[in-house]
Short mmCIF file of C-alpha atoms in Angstrom, two decimals:
data_model
loop_
_atom_site.label_atom_id
_atom_site.label_comp_id
_atom_site.label_asym_id
_atom_site.label_seq_id
_atom_site.Cartn_x
_atom_site.Cartn_y
_atom_site.Cartn_z
CA THR A 5 28.00 37.16 62.03
CA PHE A 6 27.72 37.88 65.23
CA SER A 7 29.82 38.54 68.88
CA LEU A 8 29.57 35.92 71.59
CA TYR A 9 31.30 37.38 74.77
CA ARG A 10 31.11 35.83 78.62
CA ASN A 11 32.80 37.22 81.89
CA SER A 12 32.09 35.96 85.47
CA ILE A 13 28.60 37.92 84.90
CA PHE A 14 27.57 38.02 81.69
CA LYS A 15 27.22 34.20 80.54
CA GLU A 16 25.40 34.73 77.45
CA ALA A 17 28.33 32.94 75.50
CA ASP A 18 28.21 30.52 77.69
CA ASN A 19 24.21 29.84 77.17
CA PHE A 20 24.76 30.00 73.78
CA ILE A 21 27.34 27.12 73.23
CA ALA A 22 25.37 24.92 75.53
CA SER A 23 22.12 25.49 74.14
CA GLY A 24 24.08 25.04 70.82
CA LEU A 25 25.26 21.89 71.91
CA SER A 26 22.18 20.15 73.17
CA SER A 27 20.19 21.21 69.57
CA SER A 28 22.70 19.92 67.37
CA THR A 29 20.74 17.43 65.17
CA ASP A 30 23.33 16.18 62.82
CA THR A 31 26.84 16.78 63.75
CA ILE A 32 29.46 18.82 66.03
CA ASP A 33 32.91 19.00 65.17
CA MET A 34 35.32 20.81 67.34
CA MET A 35 38.59 21.42 68.11
CA GLU A 36 39.87 22.18 71.37
CA THR A 37 42.92 23.10 73.11
CA ASN A 38 40.99 22.45 76.46
CA PHE A 39 38.08 19.92 77.21
CA SER A 40 38.04 19.55 80.95
CA LEU A 41 35.65 18.74 83.67
CA GLU A 42 35.80 20.71 87.26
CA LEU A 43 39.53 21.98 87.96
CA VAL A 44 39.55 19.53 91.01
CA CYS A 45 39.29 16.52 88.35
CA MET A 46 42.81 16.87 88.06
CA ILE A 47 43.31 14.49 90.62
CA ASN A 48 41.59 11.65 88.49
CA ILE A 49 45.42 11.35 87.26
CA ILE A 50 46.57 10.04 90.42
CA TYR A 51 43.09 8.90 91.81
CA PRO A 52 40.93 7.99 88.51
CA ASP A 53 37.65 7.46 90.12
CA PHE A 54 37.74 10.81 92.02
CA CYS A 55 35.53 12.57 89.75
CA THR A 56 33.05 11.16 87.44
CA PHE A 57 30.38 12.84 85.08
CA GLU A 58 28.64 14.61 87.81
CA ASP A 59 31.76 16.62 88.06
CA ALA A 60 31.10 18.01 83.97
CA LEU A 61 30.88 21.24 83.25
CA PRO A 62 27.45 22.81 81.55
CA TRP A 63 28.83 22.72 77.76
CA MET A 64 29.92 18.53 78.27
CA VAL A 65 26.33 18.13 79.87
CA SER A 66 24.27 19.80 76.82
CA MET A 67 26.34 18.07 74.52
CA VAL A 68 25.47 14.65 75.57
CA GLU A 69 21.53 15.86 75.94
CA GLY A 70 21.80 16.54 72.53
CA ILE A 71 23.76 13.41 71.72
CA LYS A 72 21.27 11.31 73.50
CA ASN A 73 18.21 13.28 72.29
CA ASN A 74 18.98 14.15 68.83
CA ASN A 75 21.35 11.11 68.23
CA THR A 76 24.00 13.80 67.00
CA HIS A 77 27.25 12.58 65.86
CA VAL A 78 30.31 14.74 67.44
CA ARG A 79 34.27 14.58 66.52
CA VAL A 80 36.72 16.36 68.77
CA ILE A 81 40.39 17.33 68.10
CA MET A 82 42.12 18.30 71.11
CA GLU A 83 45.34 18.94 72.55
CA ASN A 84 48.07 16.08 73.62
CA THR A 85 50.54 17.99 75.48
CA ASN A 86 51.18 19.73 78.99
CA SER A 87 48.55 19.99 81.44
CA ASN A 88 45.84 20.62 78.70
CA GLY A 89 46.83 16.82 77.38
CA LEU A 90 46.01 15.33 80.82
CA GLU A 91 42.98 17.75 81.66
CA ASN A 92 41.84 16.32 78.11
CA ARG A 93 42.25 12.77 78.80
CA VAL A 94 40.63 13.08 82.25
CA ALA A 95 37.44 14.61 80.55
CA GLY A 96 37.69 12.23 77.45
CA VAL A 97 37.41 9.17 79.69
CA GLU A 98 34.87 10.37 82.06
CA LEU A 99 32.72 11.54 78.66
CA MET A 100 33.19 7.98 77.15
CA GLU A 101 32.24 6.48 80.29
CA GLU A 102 29.05 8.20 80.51
CA LEU A 103 28.46 7.65 76.89
CA THR A 104 28.98 3.94 77.08
CA ARG A 105 26.46 3.95 80.47
CA LEU A 106 23.99 5.35 77.97
CA GLY A 107 24.83 2.77 75.23
CA LEU A 108 25.73 5.85 72.93
CA GLU A 109 29.77 5.55 72.75
CA ASP A 110 29.63 5.50 69.01
CA GLN A 111 28.16 8.68 68.54
CA VAL A 112 31.50 10.26 69.64
CA GLU A 113 35.34 10.12 68.34
CA LEU A 114 37.81 11.77 70.54
CA ARG A 115 41.43 12.43 68.75
CA PHE A 116 44.55 13.94 69.84
CA TYR A 117 46.38 16.45 67.66
CA ASN A 118 49.76 15.62 66.25
CA GLY A 119 51.20 18.53 67.95
CA LYS A 120 49.91 21.57 69.50
CA ILE A 121 46.92 23.93 68.88
CA HIS A 122 45.32 26.58 70.01
CA ALA A 123 42.41 26.35 68.36
CA LYS A 124 38.90 26.92 70.07
CA SER A 125 36.25 26.15 67.30
CA ILE A 126 32.73 24.50 67.28
CA LEU A 127 30.95 23.69 63.92
CA MET A 128 27.34 22.41 64.81
CA ASP A 129 25.45 20.57 61.67
CA GLY A 130 27.59 22.44 59.40
CA GLU A 131 25.58 25.31 59.67
CA LEU A 132 27.01 27.30 62.39
CA LEU A 133 30.37 28.17 63.15
CA ILE A 134 31.87 29.51 66.61
CA ILE A 135 35.39 30.38 67.15
CA GLY A 136 37.41 32.47 68.98
CA SER A 137 38.81 32.04 72.53
CA HIS A 138 36.18 30.32 74.68
CA ASN A 139 37.84 27.14 75.88
CA LEU A 140 35.49 24.25 76.90
CA HIS A 141 37.42 24.42 79.96
CA TYR A 142 36.86 25.42 83.80
CA SER A 143 38.72 28.79 83.32
CA ALA A 144 35.74 29.95 80.71
CA TRP A 145 32.76 28.60 82.22
CA GLY A 146 31.30 29.07 85.83
CA ASP A 147 31.28 31.98 88.13
CA GLN A 148 35.07 32.58 88.01
CA GLY A 149 35.27 31.75 84.59
CA LEU A 150 37.65 34.01 82.61
CA ASN A 151 36.48 36.99 80.05
CA GLU A 152 36.00 35.19 76.58
CA TYR A 153 35.07 36.19 73.05
CA SER A 154 34.22 34.58 69.85
CA LEU A 155 32.23 34.76 66.68
CA ALA A 156 29.49 32.94 65.80
CA THR A 157 28.44 32.94 61.83
CA ASP A 158 26.49 30.95 59.45
CA ASN A 159 28.53 32.29 56.43
CA PRO A 160 28.90 29.24 53.51
CA GLU A 161 32.31 30.24 52.93
CA ALA A 162 33.76 30.53 56.76
CA ILE A 163 32.05 27.31 57.27
CA ALA A 164 33.43 25.40 54.12
CA GLU A 165 37.12 26.79 54.44
CA TYR A 166 37.00 25.69 58.19
CA GLN A 167 35.53 22.07 57.37
CA ALA A 168 38.47 21.79 55.05
CA MET A 169 40.95 22.46 57.68
CA PHE A 170 39.06 20.46 60.12
CA GLU A 171 39.25 17.43 58.01
CA THR A 172 43.19 17.88 57.24
CA LYS A 173 43.61 18.25 61.01
CA TRP A 174 41.14 15.39 61.91
CA GLN A 175 43.19 13.16 59.13
CA GLU A 176 46.30 13.73 61.05
CA ALA A 177 44.94 13.43 64.59
CA ILE A 178 45.60 10.08 66.83
CA PRO A 179 42.61 8.51 68.17
CA PHE A 180 41.99 8.84 71.78
CA GLU A 181 42.32 5.12 72.86
CA GLU A 182 45.48 4.78 70.64
CA ALA A 183 47.46 8.13 71.78
CA GLU A 184 49.97 8.17 74.46
CA TYR A 185 50.65 11.59 76.10
CA GLY A 186 52.36 14.10 74.67
CA THR A 187 53.37 11.81 71.61
CA SER A 188 53.22 12.32 67.71
CA PRO A 189 52.62 9.67 65.43
#
């Protein structure tokens, strides 16, 4: 187990997460409260074509790179309420449009959790788990991003426990294209 810390000066955690997402060769399972593009992209709620994948944060660009280069399968559980749900929808739409353009849309499954979540976790290839405060959000990436702290581990017991929890929450979650904003099944 080791620490991943980031702030506006030290971006080692950003770089580590982005590198992991681009180099995963099998699967990525993540639960994220925030799953966003740049801040300005909230305007896509009113003007749907204002932002595109060009406005993706480094983590999303790296994830698409891994999908494209390594045929990685990605499952994402995210929040569907408040502004988080709106931002997550905007990012989800742009991600899926980019993957469709690349012919890779079947490699990613997005779901909204049934209720609030506060998770920030990524399991890569069933072998490396990152869990902590690091959102996949403009507030945690870039030059003005918040201070964030996570732990990374390859501990088999921690990974097995996380996988079991993820599978339970995955079954409870609503597929992206079926979920209405802020609702539960």
